[in-house]
Each structure stands twice: as C-alpha cells, then as structure tokens.
Short mmCIF file of C-alpha atoms in Angstrom, two decimals:
data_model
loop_
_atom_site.label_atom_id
_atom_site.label_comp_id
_atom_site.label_asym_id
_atom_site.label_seq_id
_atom_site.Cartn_x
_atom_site.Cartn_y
_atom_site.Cartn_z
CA UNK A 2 0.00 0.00 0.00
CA UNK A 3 2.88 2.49 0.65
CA UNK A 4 4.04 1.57 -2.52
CA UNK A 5 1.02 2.11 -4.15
CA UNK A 6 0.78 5.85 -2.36
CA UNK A 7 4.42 6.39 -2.97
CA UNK A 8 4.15 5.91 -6.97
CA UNK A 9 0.66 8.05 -6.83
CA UNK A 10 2.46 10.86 -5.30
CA UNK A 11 5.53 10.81 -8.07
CA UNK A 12 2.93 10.80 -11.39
CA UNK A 13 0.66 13.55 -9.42
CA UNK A 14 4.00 15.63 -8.71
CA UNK A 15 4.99 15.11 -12.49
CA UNK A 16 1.91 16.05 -14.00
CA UNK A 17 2.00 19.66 -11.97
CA UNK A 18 5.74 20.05 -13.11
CA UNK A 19 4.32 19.45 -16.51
CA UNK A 20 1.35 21.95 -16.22
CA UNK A 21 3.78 24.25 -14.62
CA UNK A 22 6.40 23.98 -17.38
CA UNK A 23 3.55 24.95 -20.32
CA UNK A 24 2.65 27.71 -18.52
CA UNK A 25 5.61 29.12 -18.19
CA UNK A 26 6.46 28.53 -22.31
CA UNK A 27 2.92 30.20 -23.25
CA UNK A 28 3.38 33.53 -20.93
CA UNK A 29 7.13 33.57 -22.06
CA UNK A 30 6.29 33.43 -25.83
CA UNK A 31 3.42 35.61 -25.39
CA UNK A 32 5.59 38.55 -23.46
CA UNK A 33 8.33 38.55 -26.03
CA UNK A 34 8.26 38.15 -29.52
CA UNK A 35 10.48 36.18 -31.66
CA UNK A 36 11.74 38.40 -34.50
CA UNK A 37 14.86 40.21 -32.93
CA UNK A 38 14.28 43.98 -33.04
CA UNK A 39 10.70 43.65 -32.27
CA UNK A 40 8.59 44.30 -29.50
CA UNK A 41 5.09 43.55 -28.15
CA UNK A 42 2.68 46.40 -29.29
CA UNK A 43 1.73 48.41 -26.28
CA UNK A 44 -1.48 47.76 -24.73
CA UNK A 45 -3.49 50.76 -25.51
CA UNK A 46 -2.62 51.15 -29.30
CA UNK A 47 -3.90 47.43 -29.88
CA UNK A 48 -7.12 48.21 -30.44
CA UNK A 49 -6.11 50.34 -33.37
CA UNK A 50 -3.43 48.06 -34.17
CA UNK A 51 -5.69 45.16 -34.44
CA UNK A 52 -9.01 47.25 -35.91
CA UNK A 53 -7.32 48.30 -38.69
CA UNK A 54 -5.31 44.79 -39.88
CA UNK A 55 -2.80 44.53 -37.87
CA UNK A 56 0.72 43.09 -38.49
CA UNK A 57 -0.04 42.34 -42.18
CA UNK A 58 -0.79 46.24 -42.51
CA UNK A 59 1.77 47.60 -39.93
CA UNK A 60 4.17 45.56 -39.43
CA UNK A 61 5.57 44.50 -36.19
CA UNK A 62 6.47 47.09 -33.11
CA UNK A 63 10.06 48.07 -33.72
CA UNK A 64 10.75 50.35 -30.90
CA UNK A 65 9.31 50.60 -27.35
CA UNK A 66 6.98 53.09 -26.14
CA UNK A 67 7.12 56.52 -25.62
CA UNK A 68 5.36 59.64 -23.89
CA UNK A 69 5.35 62.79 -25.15
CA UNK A 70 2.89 65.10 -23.45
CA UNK A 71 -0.60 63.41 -23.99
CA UNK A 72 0.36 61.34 -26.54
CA UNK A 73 1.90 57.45 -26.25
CA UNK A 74 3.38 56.37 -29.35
CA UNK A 75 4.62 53.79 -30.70
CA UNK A 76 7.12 52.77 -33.82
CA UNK A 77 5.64 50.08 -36.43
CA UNK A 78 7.71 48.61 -39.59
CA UNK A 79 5.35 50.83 -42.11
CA UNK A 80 3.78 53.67 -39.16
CA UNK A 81 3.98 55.46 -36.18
CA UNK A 82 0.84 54.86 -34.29
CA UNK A 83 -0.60 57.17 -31.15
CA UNK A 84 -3.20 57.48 -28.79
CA UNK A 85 -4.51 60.61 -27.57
CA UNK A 86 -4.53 59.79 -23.55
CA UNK A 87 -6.75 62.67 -23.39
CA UNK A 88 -9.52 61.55 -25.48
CA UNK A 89 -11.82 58.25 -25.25
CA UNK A 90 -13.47 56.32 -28.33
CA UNK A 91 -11.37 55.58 -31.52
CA UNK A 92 -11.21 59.50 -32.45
CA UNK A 93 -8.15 59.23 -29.97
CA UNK A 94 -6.04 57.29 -32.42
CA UNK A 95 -4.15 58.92 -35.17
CA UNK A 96 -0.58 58.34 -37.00
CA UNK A 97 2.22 60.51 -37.08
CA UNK A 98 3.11 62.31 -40.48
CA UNK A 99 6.27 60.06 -40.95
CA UNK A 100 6.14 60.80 -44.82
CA UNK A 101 7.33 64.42 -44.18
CA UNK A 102 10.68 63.28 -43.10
CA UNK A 103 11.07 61.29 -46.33
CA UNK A 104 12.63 64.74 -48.05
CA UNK A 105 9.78 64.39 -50.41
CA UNK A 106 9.39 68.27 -51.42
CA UNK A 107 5.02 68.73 -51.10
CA UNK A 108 3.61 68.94 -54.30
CA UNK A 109 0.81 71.11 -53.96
CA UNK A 110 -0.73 69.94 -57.52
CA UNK A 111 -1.90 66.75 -56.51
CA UNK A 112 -5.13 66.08 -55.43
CA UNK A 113 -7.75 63.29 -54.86
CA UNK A 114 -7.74 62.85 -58.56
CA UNK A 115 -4.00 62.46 -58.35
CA UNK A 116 -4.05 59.44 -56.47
CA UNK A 117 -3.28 55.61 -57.65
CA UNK A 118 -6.99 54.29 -58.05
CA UNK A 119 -5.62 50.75 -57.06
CA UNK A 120 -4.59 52.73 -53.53
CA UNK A 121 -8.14 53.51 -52.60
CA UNK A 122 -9.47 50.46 -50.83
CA UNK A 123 -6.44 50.64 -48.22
CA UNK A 124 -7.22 54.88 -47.81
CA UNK A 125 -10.54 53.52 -46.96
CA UNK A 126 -9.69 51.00 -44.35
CA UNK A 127 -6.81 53.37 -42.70
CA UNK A 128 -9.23 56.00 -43.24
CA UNK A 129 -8.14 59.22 -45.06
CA UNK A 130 -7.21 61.35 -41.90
CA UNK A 131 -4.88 58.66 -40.81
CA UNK A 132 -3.32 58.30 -44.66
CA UNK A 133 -2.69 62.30 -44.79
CA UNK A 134 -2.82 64.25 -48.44
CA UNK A 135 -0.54 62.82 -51.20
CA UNK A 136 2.85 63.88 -51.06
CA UNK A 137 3.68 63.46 -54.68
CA UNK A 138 2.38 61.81 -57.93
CA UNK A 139 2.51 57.99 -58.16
CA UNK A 140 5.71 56.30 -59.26
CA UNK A 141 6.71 53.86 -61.36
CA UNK A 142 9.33 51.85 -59.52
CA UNK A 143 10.55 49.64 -62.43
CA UNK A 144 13.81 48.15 -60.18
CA UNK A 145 11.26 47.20 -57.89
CA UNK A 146 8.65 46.07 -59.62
CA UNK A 147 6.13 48.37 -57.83
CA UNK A 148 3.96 51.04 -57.85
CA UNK A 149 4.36 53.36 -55.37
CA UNK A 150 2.72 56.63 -54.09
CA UNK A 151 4.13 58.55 -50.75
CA UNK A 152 1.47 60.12 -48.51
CA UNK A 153 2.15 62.29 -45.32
CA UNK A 154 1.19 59.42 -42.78
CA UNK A 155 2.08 56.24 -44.88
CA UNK A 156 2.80 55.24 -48.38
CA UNK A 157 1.74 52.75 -50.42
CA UNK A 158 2.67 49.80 -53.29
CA UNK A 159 1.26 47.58 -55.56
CA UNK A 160 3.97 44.75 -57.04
CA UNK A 161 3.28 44.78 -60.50
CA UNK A 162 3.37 41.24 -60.85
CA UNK A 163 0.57 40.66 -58.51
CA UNK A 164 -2.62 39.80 -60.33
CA UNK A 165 -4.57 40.14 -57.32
CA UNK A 166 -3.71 43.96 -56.58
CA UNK A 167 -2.79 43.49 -52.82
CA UNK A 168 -2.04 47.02 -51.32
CA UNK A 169 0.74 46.65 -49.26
CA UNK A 170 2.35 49.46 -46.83
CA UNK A 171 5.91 50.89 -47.72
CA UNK A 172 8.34 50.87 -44.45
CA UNK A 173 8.33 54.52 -43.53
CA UNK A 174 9.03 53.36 -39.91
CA UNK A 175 12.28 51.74 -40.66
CA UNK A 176 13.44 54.42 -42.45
CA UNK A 177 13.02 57.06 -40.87
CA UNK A 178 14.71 55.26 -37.46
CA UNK A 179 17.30 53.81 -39.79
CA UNK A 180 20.27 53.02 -37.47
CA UNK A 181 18.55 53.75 -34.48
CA UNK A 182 16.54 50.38 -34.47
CA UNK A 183 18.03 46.90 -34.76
CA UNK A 184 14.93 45.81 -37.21
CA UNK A 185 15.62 45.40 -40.69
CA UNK A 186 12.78 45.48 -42.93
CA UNK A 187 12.38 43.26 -45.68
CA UNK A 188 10.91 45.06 -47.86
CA UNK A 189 13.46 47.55 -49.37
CA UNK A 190 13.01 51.53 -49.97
CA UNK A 191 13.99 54.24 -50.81
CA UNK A 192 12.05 57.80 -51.80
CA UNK A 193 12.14 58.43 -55.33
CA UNK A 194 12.18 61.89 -55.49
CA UNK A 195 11.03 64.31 -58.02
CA UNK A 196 12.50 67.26 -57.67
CA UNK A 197 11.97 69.39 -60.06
CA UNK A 198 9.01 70.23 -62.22
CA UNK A 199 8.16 70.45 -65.76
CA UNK A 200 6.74 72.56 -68.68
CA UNK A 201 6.21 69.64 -70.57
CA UNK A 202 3.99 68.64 -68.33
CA UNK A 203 0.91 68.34 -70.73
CA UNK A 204 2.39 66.58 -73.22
CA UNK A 205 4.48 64.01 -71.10
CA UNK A 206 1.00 63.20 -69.69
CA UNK A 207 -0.33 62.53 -73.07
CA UNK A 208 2.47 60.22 -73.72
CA UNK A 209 2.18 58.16 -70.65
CA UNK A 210 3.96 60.37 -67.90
CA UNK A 211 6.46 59.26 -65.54
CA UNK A 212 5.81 55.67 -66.78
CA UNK A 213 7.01 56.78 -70.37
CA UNK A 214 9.74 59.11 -69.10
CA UNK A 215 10.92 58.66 -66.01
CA UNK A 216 11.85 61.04 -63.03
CA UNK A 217 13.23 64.30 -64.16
CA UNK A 218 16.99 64.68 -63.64
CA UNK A 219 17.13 68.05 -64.19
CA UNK A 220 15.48 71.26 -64.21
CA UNK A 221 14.02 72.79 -67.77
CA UNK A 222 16.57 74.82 -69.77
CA UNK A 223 17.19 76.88 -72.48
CA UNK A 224 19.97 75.63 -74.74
CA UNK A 225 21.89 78.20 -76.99
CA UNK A 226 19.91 77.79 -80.47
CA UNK A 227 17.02 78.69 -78.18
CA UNK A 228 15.04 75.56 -77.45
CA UNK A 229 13.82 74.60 -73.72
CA UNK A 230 15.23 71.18 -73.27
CA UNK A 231 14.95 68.90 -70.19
CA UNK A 232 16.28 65.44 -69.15
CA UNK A 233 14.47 62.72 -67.86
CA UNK A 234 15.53 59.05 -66.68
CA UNK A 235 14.33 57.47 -69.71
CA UNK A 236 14.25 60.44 -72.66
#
C-alpha cells in the first residue's frame, strides 16, 4: 500500500511540473516576440493596431513606447501609431506624419484625382485622416517592380506582378529610425524623389507620364539655339 501511495504521489508531482512547465512557455512566448528587433505592441494602441489589420498592414512594433505630453506612441515597420490619452473612443487614435521626413518636397498639384486608383481600398480602411494628403504623384518603380505613391502618414505599393492587386504598406518606420533600431525590414526603400518640375507637363502626360519618361533629372533649360530642353531618366 505504501508503494502504491508512494508511486501516486511521483505521477501527481509530475503532472503539476508538466502543467507548470507549459505555462511558463505560453506567458514567455506571449511577453516577447520572436523576431529580434521587435517588440510587443503596447497595450493601448492594440485596439487600433488590431481594428485596422494589424501586423499584415503595420508591421511588427520596432521600438518601445514613448510619452510625449498626452500622446503614447509607438514605432511600427510601415507607421507610427498614437493614442490621444486625453480623449476616449477611436477619435483618440491617429498616425504621425512620418512621410514628411522622407525629403519628399510637397507637391501642392496633386489632389484626390491624383491618387493611384488601385490605392483607394487601403485609404478607406486606414481611413483618409490617418493616410494624410498625397505627397507626390505615383511612381513607377521599375527596379522594384512596384507602384508606389508617398502620402504624409504612410505610403503605399502595388507589385506589378501581382494579379490580385494586394495594397501593401511601404516601411516609412524603418526608415526614418534607420540606425537607431536593430529591425531590418524586408521590404526595401527608398524615396524616389522628383525634384523638379516640368513645362512639358501636358504633353508628357499625353504620352504616358512618368511611366514613359521617367523622373526628371534636371530642371528645364534653355539651350543656346534657343530651345527649352529637359532630361528625364528614360528620354
């Protein structure tokens, strides 16, 4: 019988070691994440985190947490996301204009019927005041294989290859901490910026714009037999 008792005790103590062991894996994998230079997404931003799709829209937390005022903010791969601790109800959420440090120059031109028509189905889930006012007119990024437009709060790109049209987010988060953040994005960018404007504007439009000639390398120009010349990437 003490035998009997004596076994009993050893499975019951082994079955609570066992318990005790998962615990401990599932609060340890759910407090720290797995990709290094990540971190978990702060408690109050996760409902607009989550509401509005997540880490296949923002990308995973890259930096910790930070106070500033009323605001808490927090870093994503493709956004910097903040809550308003001073409001209540979703109005509190917003994104920080991370597309202005891009050294995009504004382009005061563009307006709603500037932007990518393929882009409009992600402005609609972000939500236009958290997507900001086009920065610039959409590019053609031919190295890439993308289309891309830059916007004040995020930016956005369509792989050309990709029958189904999914809008994905560019990673203005990544670049504009750059060094500062042990994350590494794997999606790769870099601004292509216009900056100067043209005269043939018009016409280059009736030929297919920047698709047909490219990002202007130079300003216009008059050459000395009197003609206003101007070079772009591909003409």
């Amino acid at each position: 019988m003490r035998n009997f008792s004596f076994t009993l005790l050893r499975i019951l103590a082994g079955v609570i070691w066992l318990l005790m062991a998962g615990c401990t894996v599932d609060t340890a994998s759910s407090f720290y994440p797995s990709t290094p230079g990540t971190f978990e997404v702060d408690d109050q931003l996760k409902e607009f985190y989550v509401e509005k799709g997540g880490a296949a829209v923002f990308g995973p937390a890259i930096a910790e947490v930070f106070t500033q005022d009323y605001l808490r903010c927090q870093l994503m791969e493709n956004a910097r996301i903040c809550a308003n601790t001073n409001q209540r109800g979703s109005g509190k959420f917003s994104l920080s204009p991370l597309g202005r440090q891009l050294g995009i120059p504004l382009n005061n031109g563009i307006d709603a019927g500037g932007i990518f028509s393929g882009f409009t189905s992600m402005i609609d889930q972000l939500g236009a005041e958290n997507v900001g006012q086009p920065l610039d007119v959409v590019h053609y990024n031919y190295s890439l294989g993308r289309v891309e437009q830059y916007f004040e709060k995020v930016g956005f790109a369509i792989y050309l290859n990709d029958t189904a049209g999914t809008v994905h987010l560019l990673p203005y988060g990544d670049f504009v901490c750059g060094a500062s953040c042990s994350f590494g994005s794997s999606t790769a960018f870099s601004p292509i910026i216009n900056l100067y404007g043209s005269p043939f504007e018009n016409a280059l439009q009736f030929l297919g714009g920047e698709s047909f000639t490219g990002v202007a390398l130079t300003p216009a120009y008059q050459t000395s037999d009197g003609f206003l010349e101007q070079v772009f990437t591909n003409i």
